[in-house]
Amino acid sequence: MPPIPSSEITPEALFWNRRRFIQTALAGAALTLPGCAATSPVTTATPAPDAPAAPTAPAGAGKVTGTSDELGQPLTEFAAVTGYNNYYEFTTDKQAVAATAANFVASPWSVQVDGLVAKPRQFALEDILKLGNEERIYRLRCVEGWSMVIPWSGFSLNKLLALVEPTSAAKYVRFETLNDSSRMPGQKEPWYTWPYAEGLRLDEAMHDLTLIATGVYGNPLPAQNGAPLRLAVPWKYGFKSIKAIVRITLTDTQPTSLWMAAAPDEYGFYANVNPRVDHPRWSQADERRIGESGRRETLMFNGYDKQVASLYTGMDLRKFY
Amino acid sequence: MNRLSIRISAHLIGLIPLLWYASTLWRHGWPLDPVASYTAASGTAALQLIVASLAVTPLQRLSGRSSLGVMRRPLGLYAFAYTMAHLLVYVMLDYAWNWHQISQNIFDKRHLIAGLIATALLIPLALTSTSGWQKYLGRWWKRLHRIVYGAAGLAVLHYVWLVKSDTRIPYLYATIIAILLLMRLLPLRKVLHAQSR
């Protein structure tokens, strides 16, 4: 098939905007017809099992094999995944991150892996990319109460950690984002303590689900999603999945994340998705899936309880939030 | 300015948030999380119109133009309309009429309780906003409508309590409302006249 000139392809954003406009118009019609709400498709919280899945390869996206997660929940639209981002290093306006980050240059890039390890090492991005590129469809649940289903690609973090050989003294892993306000203008904002930092317990970091994502929707990670590499820890709130990582440090003390420092009573170290432990100020019992109307019930450990619940046996998750 | 142009300007002020939102859609395209966008826009608009309606009395006093008083009713009704839009977005679009989910949230979270009470307080004010009610209630009308101070305080509290971390903008609204209320207590005109003499 001859390649289609890019000038003839409807820009992804425009295409979905039209669809969304129609959906919203329908939703608006429901406003005047509250009695019809129960039968209106736009107000159905959970799509019927036979509802059409999101398209697998919209314009702009690369090749993605799966169409849904393991629970049958369809992928969130490519436009939303790459156009609706919480990334304060660029801007707090989620829908403006992509434009603000458009000129971000993520190469050359290297990641320092150090601390309590036998073989500390500076990895060039090229070497990290060789560690694997498998597709993983994960749910992402933001602490703000919205969620997506995202086809990441990358490899389990434990592959990288194995290369540096953590010592027996290592108990935690600390991650740090690039600290360069000339490239990340949001870091000029003095309200937060930069650079963004996050942490995992070593056993959480070694869990197979804990992913270093280097791509999304079959493409290399775009800047707004955390180029060139980020964490994806699907059973924790999204803010744990730190972006644009430059340093990974094995330590024996629990790292303090940016959000723990900003509001210690609201954001804990664990930040496991838990519908029974509310944020001090808002409920975590339900979530809005981007692209849907109505709310889904939030699942324990974001639906990954079978895989990860054993990590927290005997822990009071209300105390270790 | 005559009464008509004052009335028209009140309507223009009331429509600014709506026009601004339309221009945002025009410039940035349709929101990817429309519900969050409608919620934020309608809530902000409601708070801004409450502030605008509270600004009328100090403006009257500062300018010496009592005719500005006709702005109060339309501005208040726009505030009420944006508040109702805000509530409808929450109930209809965010929660899709799922009363089970709404009820397990609403009485549990202080920002929702504050918002709900603020909304409830505005209802009798909107209902009694007509000249007929104003005459019927006489001096009680003014007393009743002082409820708006409580609604304004609760609305700004609702905002302070819901933001993720950065409380600067909600506190800015709180400060503006506090100043507007303080200006009612101070004998501003006397002070200004004393200075001009």
Short mmCIF file of C-alpha atoms in Angstrom, two decimals, chain A:
data_model
loop_
_atom_site.label_atom_id
_atom_site.label_comp_id
_atom_site.label_asym_id
_atom_site.label_seq_id
_atom_site.Cartn_x
_atom_site.Cartn_y
_atom_site.Cartn_z
CA MET A 1 0.00 0.00 0.00
CA PRO A 2 1.48 3.35 -0.95
CA PRO A 3 2.01 5.61 2.02
CA ILE A 4 -0.73 8.17 2.53
CA PRO A 5 0.69 11.69 2.51
CA SER A 6 0.42 13.13 5.97
CA SER A 7 -1.42 16.15 4.54
CA GLU A 8 -4.37 13.88 3.72
CA ILE A 9 -4.74 12.43 7.18
CA THR A 10 -7.20 14.12 9.49
CA PRO A 11 -5.22 15.23 12.50
CA GLU A 12 -5.90 12.88 15.36
CA ALA A 13 -7.00 15.67 17.67
CA LEU A 14 -9.51 17.02 15.16
CA PHE A 15 -10.92 13.59 14.42
CA TRP A 16 -11.59 12.86 18.06
CA ASN A 17 -12.79 16.35 18.72
CA ARG A 18 -15.60 15.76 16.27
CA ARG A 19 -16.54 12.50 17.91
CA ARG A 20 -16.34 14.11 21.30
CA PHE A 21 -18.43 17.02 20.12
CA ILE A 22 -21.17 14.63 19.05
CA GLN A 23 -20.96 12.73 22.34
CA THR A 24 -21.10 15.93 24.31
CA ALA A 25 -24.01 17.17 22.27
CA LEU A 26 -25.83 13.95 23.14
CA ALA A 27 -24.93 14.44 26.76
CA GLY A 28 -26.32 17.94 26.50
CA ALA A 29 -29.55 16.55 25.08
CA ALA A 30 -29.77 14.29 28.10
CA LEU A 31 -29.71 17.41 30.23
CA THR A 32 -33.08 18.42 28.92
CA LEU A 33 -34.38 14.87 29.19
CA PRO A 34 -33.42 13.65 32.62
CA GLY A 35 -36.14 11.02 32.46
CA CYS A 36 -34.32 9.37 29.58
CA ALA A 37 -31.02 9.24 31.40
CA ALA A 38 -31.34 5.62 32.41
CA THR A 39 -31.57 4.48 28.81
CA SER A 40 -29.19 7.02 27.34
CA PRO A 41 -25.92 5.44 26.24
CA VAL A 42 -23.88 8.47 27.24
CA THR A 43 -24.84 8.08 30.86
CA THR A 44 -23.99 4.39 31.10
CA ALA A 45 -21.10 4.09 33.50
CA THR A 46 -19.82 0.76 32.24
CA PRO A 47 -19.97 -0.06 28.55
CA ALA A 48 -21.87 -3.19 27.59
CA PRO A 49 -19.56 -6.19 26.94
CA ASP A 50 -20.22 -5.92 23.22
CA ALA A 51 -19.47 -2.19 23.09
CA PRO A 52 -16.93 -1.43 20.38
CA ALA A 53 -13.40 -1.21 21.72
CA ALA A 54 -11.28 1.85 21.14
CA PRO A 55 -9.54 1.70 17.78
CA THR A 56 -6.22 -0.08 18.00
CA ALA A 57 -4.16 2.08 15.70
CA PRO A 58 -5.47 5.62 15.36
CA ALA A 59 -3.48 8.05 13.24
CA GLY A 60 -0.33 9.03 15.06
CA ALA A 61 -0.14 5.86 17.10
CA GLY A 62 2.16 2.97 16.32
CA LYS A 63 1.25 -0.68 16.29
CA VAL A 64 -0.57 -1.92 19.36
CA THR A 65 -1.55 -5.58 19.65
CA GLY A 66 -4.10 -5.43 22.45
CA THR A 67 -7.42 -3.63 22.39
CA SER A 68 -8.25 -3.90 26.08
CA ASP A 69 -6.79 -4.70 29.46
CA GLU A 70 -7.10 -8.14 31.09
CA LEU A 71 -10.49 -7.13 32.50
CA GLY A 72 -11.81 -6.35 29.03
CA GLN A 73 -11.76 -2.59 29.56
CA PRO A 74 -11.00 -0.86 26.27
CA LEU A 75 -7.90 1.28 25.70
CA THR A 76 -8.31 4.98 26.36
CA GLU A 77 -8.14 6.98 23.15
CA PHE A 78 -4.67 7.80 21.88
CA ALA A 79 -5.57 11.51 21.82
CA ALA A 80 -6.41 11.48 25.53
CA VAL A 81 -3.41 9.38 26.55
CA THR A 82 -1.02 11.74 24.77
CA GLY A 83 -3.01 14.95 25.26
CA TYR A 84 -4.20 14.87 28.87
CA ASN A 85 -1.22 14.70 31.18
CA ASN A 86 -0.42 15.58 34.76
CA TYR A 87 3.13 16.86 34.39
CA TYR A 88 3.81 19.90 36.55
CA GLU A 89 7.37 20.19 35.19
CA PHE A 90 5.77 21.69 32.11
CA THR A 91 2.44 23.11 33.21
CA THR A 92 -0.38 22.34 35.61
CA ASP A 93 -2.85 22.58 32.71
CA LYS A 94 -3.21 18.93 31.74
CA GLN A 95 -4.30 19.67 28.23
CA ALA A 96 -1.47 22.14 27.61
CA VAL A 97 1.36 19.81 28.61
CA ALA A 98 1.77 18.31 25.13
CA ALA A 99 2.18 21.74 23.50
CA THR A 100 4.43 23.08 26.25
CA ALA A 101 6.62 19.98 26.09
CA ALA A 102 6.67 19.80 22.29
CA ASN A 103 10.26 21.04 21.97
CA PHE A 104 11.64 18.99 24.84
CA VAL A 105 14.73 17.13 23.65
CA ALA A 106 15.12 13.77 25.36
CA SER A 107 18.38 12.72 23.78
CA PRO A 108 21.12 12.30 24.64
CA TRP A 109 19.90 10.91 27.93
CA SER A 110 21.48 8.84 30.63
CA VAL A 111 20.34 7.36 33.90
CA GLN A 112 22.58 7.15 36.94
CA VAL A 113 21.88 4.02 39.00
CA ASP A 114 23.73 4.16 42.30
CA GLY A 115 23.50 3.90 46.07
CA LEU A 116 23.50 0.54 47.82
CA VAL A 117 24.47 -1.52 44.79
CA ALA A 118 27.49 -3.64 43.96
CA LYS A 119 27.86 -2.20 40.48
CA PRO A 120 26.78 1.45 40.25
CA ARG A 121 26.51 2.52 36.67
CA GLN A 122 25.59 5.31 34.33
CA PHE A 123 23.31 3.88 31.64
CA ALA A 124 23.06 5.49 28.24
CA LEU A 125 19.47 5.52 26.96
CA GLU A 126 20.48 3.24 24.06
CA ASP A 127 21.58 0.56 26.53
CA ILE A 128 18.39 0.89 28.55
CA LEU A 129 16.24 0.47 25.45
CA LYS A 130 17.95 -2.89 24.80
CA LEU A 131 16.46 -4.27 28.03
CA GLY A 132 13.16 -4.97 26.35
CA ASN A 133 10.14 -3.60 24.57
CA GLU A 134 7.10 -5.63 25.54
CA GLU A 135 3.58 -4.27 25.41
CA ARG A 136 1.83 -3.91 28.77
CA ILE A 137 -1.72 -2.64 28.96
CA TYR A 138 -2.17 -1.08 32.38
CA ARG A 139 -4.92 0.85 34.10
CA LEU A 140 -3.74 4.21 35.38
CA ARG A 141 -5.69 5.65 38.32
CA CYS A 142 -4.92 9.26 39.15
CA VAL A 143 -5.27 10.32 42.77
CA GLU A 144 -7.56 13.09 41.47
CA GLY A 145 -10.24 10.53 40.64
CA TRP A 146 -9.86 9.87 36.93
CA SER A 147 -8.38 6.92 35.11
CA MET A 148 -7.22 5.57 31.76
CA VAL A 149 -6.25 2.26 30.18
CA ILE A 150 -2.86 2.70 28.53
CA PRO A 151 -0.77 0.48 26.25
CA TRP A 152 2.76 1.05 27.51
CA SER A 153 5.85 -0.63 26.17
CA GLY A 154 9.03 -1.26 28.08
CA PHE A 155 10.49 -3.77 30.52
CA SER A 156 10.24 -4.72 34.18
CA LEU A 157 12.37 -2.51 36.39
CA ASN A 158 13.84 -5.63 38.02
CA LYS A 159 15.79 -6.28 34.80
CA LEU A 160 17.61 -2.99 35.23
CA LEU A 161 18.12 -3.43 38.96
CA ALA A 162 19.57 -6.91 38.43
CA LEU A 163 22.38 -5.37 36.39
CA VAL A 164 23.54 -3.16 39.28
CA GLU A 165 23.12 -5.87 41.96
CA PRO A 166 21.46 -4.22 44.96
CA THR A 167 23.27 -5.06 48.22
CA SER A 168 21.52 -6.71 51.17
CA ALA A 169 21.37 -3.29 52.89
CA ALA A 170 19.14 -1.84 50.16
CA LYS A 171 15.53 -1.49 51.30
CA TYR A 172 14.12 1.25 49.09
CA VAL A 173 14.53 2.66 45.62
CA ARG A 174 14.50 6.38 45.04
CA PHE A 175 13.76 7.88 41.62
CA GLU A 176 14.49 11.38 40.46
CA THR A 177 13.29 13.41 37.47
CA LEU A 178 15.49 15.69 35.40
CA ASN A 179 16.02 19.01 37.19
CA ASP A 180 16.45 21.65 34.50
CA SER A 181 14.05 24.57 34.47
CA SER A 182 15.41 25.76 31.12
CA ARG A 183 13.98 22.58 29.57
CA MET A 184 11.12 22.10 32.01
CA PRO A 185 9.63 25.56 32.53
CA GLY A 186 7.17 24.38 35.20
CA GLN A 187 10.13 23.89 37.54
CA LYS A 188 10.37 27.67 37.83
CA GLU A 189 7.22 27.43 39.95
CA PRO A 190 8.45 27.79 43.55
CA TRP A 191 5.36 26.20 45.14
CA TYR A 192 6.85 22.69 44.81
CA THR A 193 10.22 21.29 45.81
CA TRP A 194 12.01 20.24 42.64
CA PRO A 195 13.18 17.89 41.34
CA TYR A 196 10.26 15.47 41.37
CA ALA A 197 11.23 12.45 43.40
CA GLU A 198 9.45 9.18 44.09
CA GLY A 199 10.19 5.97 45.92
CA LEU A 200 9.27 2.32 46.12
CA ARG A 201 10.08 -0.37 48.62
CA LEU A 202 12.67 -2.71 47.07
CA ASP A 203 10.20 -5.61 46.84
CA GLU A 204 7.69 -3.32 45.09
CA ALA A 205 10.41 -2.19 42.70
CA MET A 206 11.39 -5.81 41.98
CA HIS A 207 7.77 -6.84 41.24
CA ASP A 208 7.24 -7.93 37.66
CA LEU A 209 4.38 -5.47 37.20
CA THR A 210 6.64 -2.50 37.95
CA LEU A 211 7.47 -1.26 34.51
CA ILE A 212 10.03 1.08 33.06
CA ALA A 213 7.99 2.45 30.17
CA THR A 214 9.91 3.70 27.18
CA GLY A 215 6.97 3.80 24.81
CA VAL A 216 3.23 4.26 24.64
CA TYR A 217 0.71 3.31 21.93
CA GLY A 218 3.48 1.63 19.97
CA ASN A 219 5.61 4.78 19.77
CA PRO A 220 8.61 5.97 21.74
CA LEU A 221 7.37 7.88 24.77
CA PRO A 222 6.42 11.44 23.77
CA ALA A 223 7.69 14.25 25.99
CA GLN A 224 4.30 14.78 27.64
CA ASN A 225 4.17 11.16 28.78
CA GLY A 226 7.61 11.30 30.41
CA ALA A 227 10.15 10.84 27.62
CA PRO A 228 12.45 9.10 27.36
CA LEU A 229 11.64 6.77 30.22
CA ARG A 230 9.25 6.66 33.14
CA LEU A 231 7.88 4.36 35.75
CA ALA A 232 4.47 2.67 35.43
CA VAL A 233 3.33 1.14 38.73
CA PRO A 234 -0.26 0.23 37.92
CA TRP A 235 -1.53 -0.58 41.44
CA LYS A 236 -0.48 2.81 42.82
CA TYR A 237 -1.88 6.27 42.16
CA GLY A 238 -0.48 7.82 39.02
CA PHE A 239 1.81 10.29 40.76
CA LYS A 240 4.03 7.39 41.87
CA SER A 241 4.84 6.69 38.22
CA ILE A 242 7.59 9.28 37.95
CA LYS A 243 8.53 10.63 34.53
CA ALA A 244 11.77 11.56 32.73
CA ILE A 245 13.95 9.62 35.17
CA VAL A 246 17.64 10.59 35.41
CA ARG A 247 18.61 8.87 38.62
CA ILE A 248 17.71 5.68 40.47
CA THR A 249 19.24 5.28 43.93
CA LEU A 250 19.05 2.22 46.17
CA THR A 251 18.87 3.27 49.82
CA ASP A 252 18.14 1.97 53.31
CA THR A 253 15.87 4.89 54.24
CA GLN A 254 12.37 5.56 52.98
CA PRO A 255 12.60 8.27 50.31
CA THR A 256 10.45 11.40 50.58
CA SER A 257 8.52 12.05 47.41
CA LEU A 258 7.63 15.50 46.11
CA TRP A 259 3.99 14.98 47.07
CA MET A 260 4.87 13.71 50.55
CA ALA A 261 6.89 16.89 51.05
CA ALA A 262 4.10 19.09 49.66
CA ALA A 263 1.31 17.62 51.83
CA PRO A 264 2.49 14.86 54.20
CA ASP A 265 -0.99 14.29 55.65
CA GLU A 266 -2.51 13.77 52.21
CA TYR A 267 0.07 11.85 50.21
CA GLY A 268 1.83 8.92 51.80
CA PHE A 269 4.78 6.85 50.70
CA TYR A 270 2.74 3.85 49.55
CA ALA A 271 -0.10 5.56 47.64
CA ASN A 272 -1.68 2.22 46.77
CA VAL A 273 -5.00 2.56 44.96
CA ASN A 274 -7.55 1.77 47.65
CA PRO A 275 -11.27 2.54 47.36
CA ARG A 276 -11.69 2.14 51.12
CA VAL A 277 -9.04 4.69 52.10
CA ASP A 278 -10.20 8.09 50.96
CA HIS A 279 -8.00 11.03 50.25
CA PRO A 280 -8.50 13.20 53.34
CA ARG A 281 -10.56 15.60 51.25
CA TRP A 282 -12.23 13.54 48.56
CA SER A 283 -13.53 10.05 48.00
CA GLN A 284 -11.44 7.39 46.28
CA ALA A 285 -14.38 4.99 45.99
CA ASP A 286 -15.01 5.74 42.35
CA GLU A 287 -13.30 7.16 39.31
CA ARG A 288 -14.10 8.73 35.98
CA ARG A 289 -12.62 6.83 33.07
CA ILE A 290 -11.52 9.43 30.56
CA GLY A 291 -13.87 9.25 27.58
CA GLU A 292 -16.78 7.83 29.57
CA SER A 293 -19.68 9.47 31.33
CA GLY A 294 -20.56 8.39 34.83
CA ARG A 295 -18.14 6.74 37.20
CA ARG A 296 -16.65 3.31 37.67
CA GLU A 297 -16.12 1.79 41.08
CA THR A 298 -12.43 1.94 41.96
CA LEU A 299 -10.88 -1.51 42.43
CA MET A 300 -8.60 -2.55 45.29
CA PHE A 301 -4.99 -2.12 44.17
CA ASN A 302 -6.52 -0.81 40.94
CA GLY A 303 -7.57 -4.37 40.09
CA TYR A 304 -4.10 -5.86 40.55
CA ASP A 305 -4.82 -7.25 44.04
CA LYS A 306 -4.12 -10.88 43.07
CA GLN A 307 -0.63 -9.93 41.97
CA VAL A 308 0.35 -7.43 44.67
CA ALA A 309 -1.78 -7.89 47.81
CA SER A 310 0.82 -10.25 49.29
CA LEU A 311 3.34 -7.38 49.35
CA TYR A 312 1.26 -5.76 52.09
CA THR A 313 0.22 -8.72 54.24
CA GLY A 314 -0.33 -7.65 57.82
CA MET A 315 0.01 -3.94 57.05
CA ASP A 316 -2.64 -1.45 58.10
CA LEU A 317 -3.26 0.20 54.75
CA ARG A 318 -5.13 3.02 56.45
CA LYS A 319 -1.96 3.90 58.33
CA PHE A 320 0.44 3.19 55.47
CA TYR A 321 -1.51 5.12 52.85
#
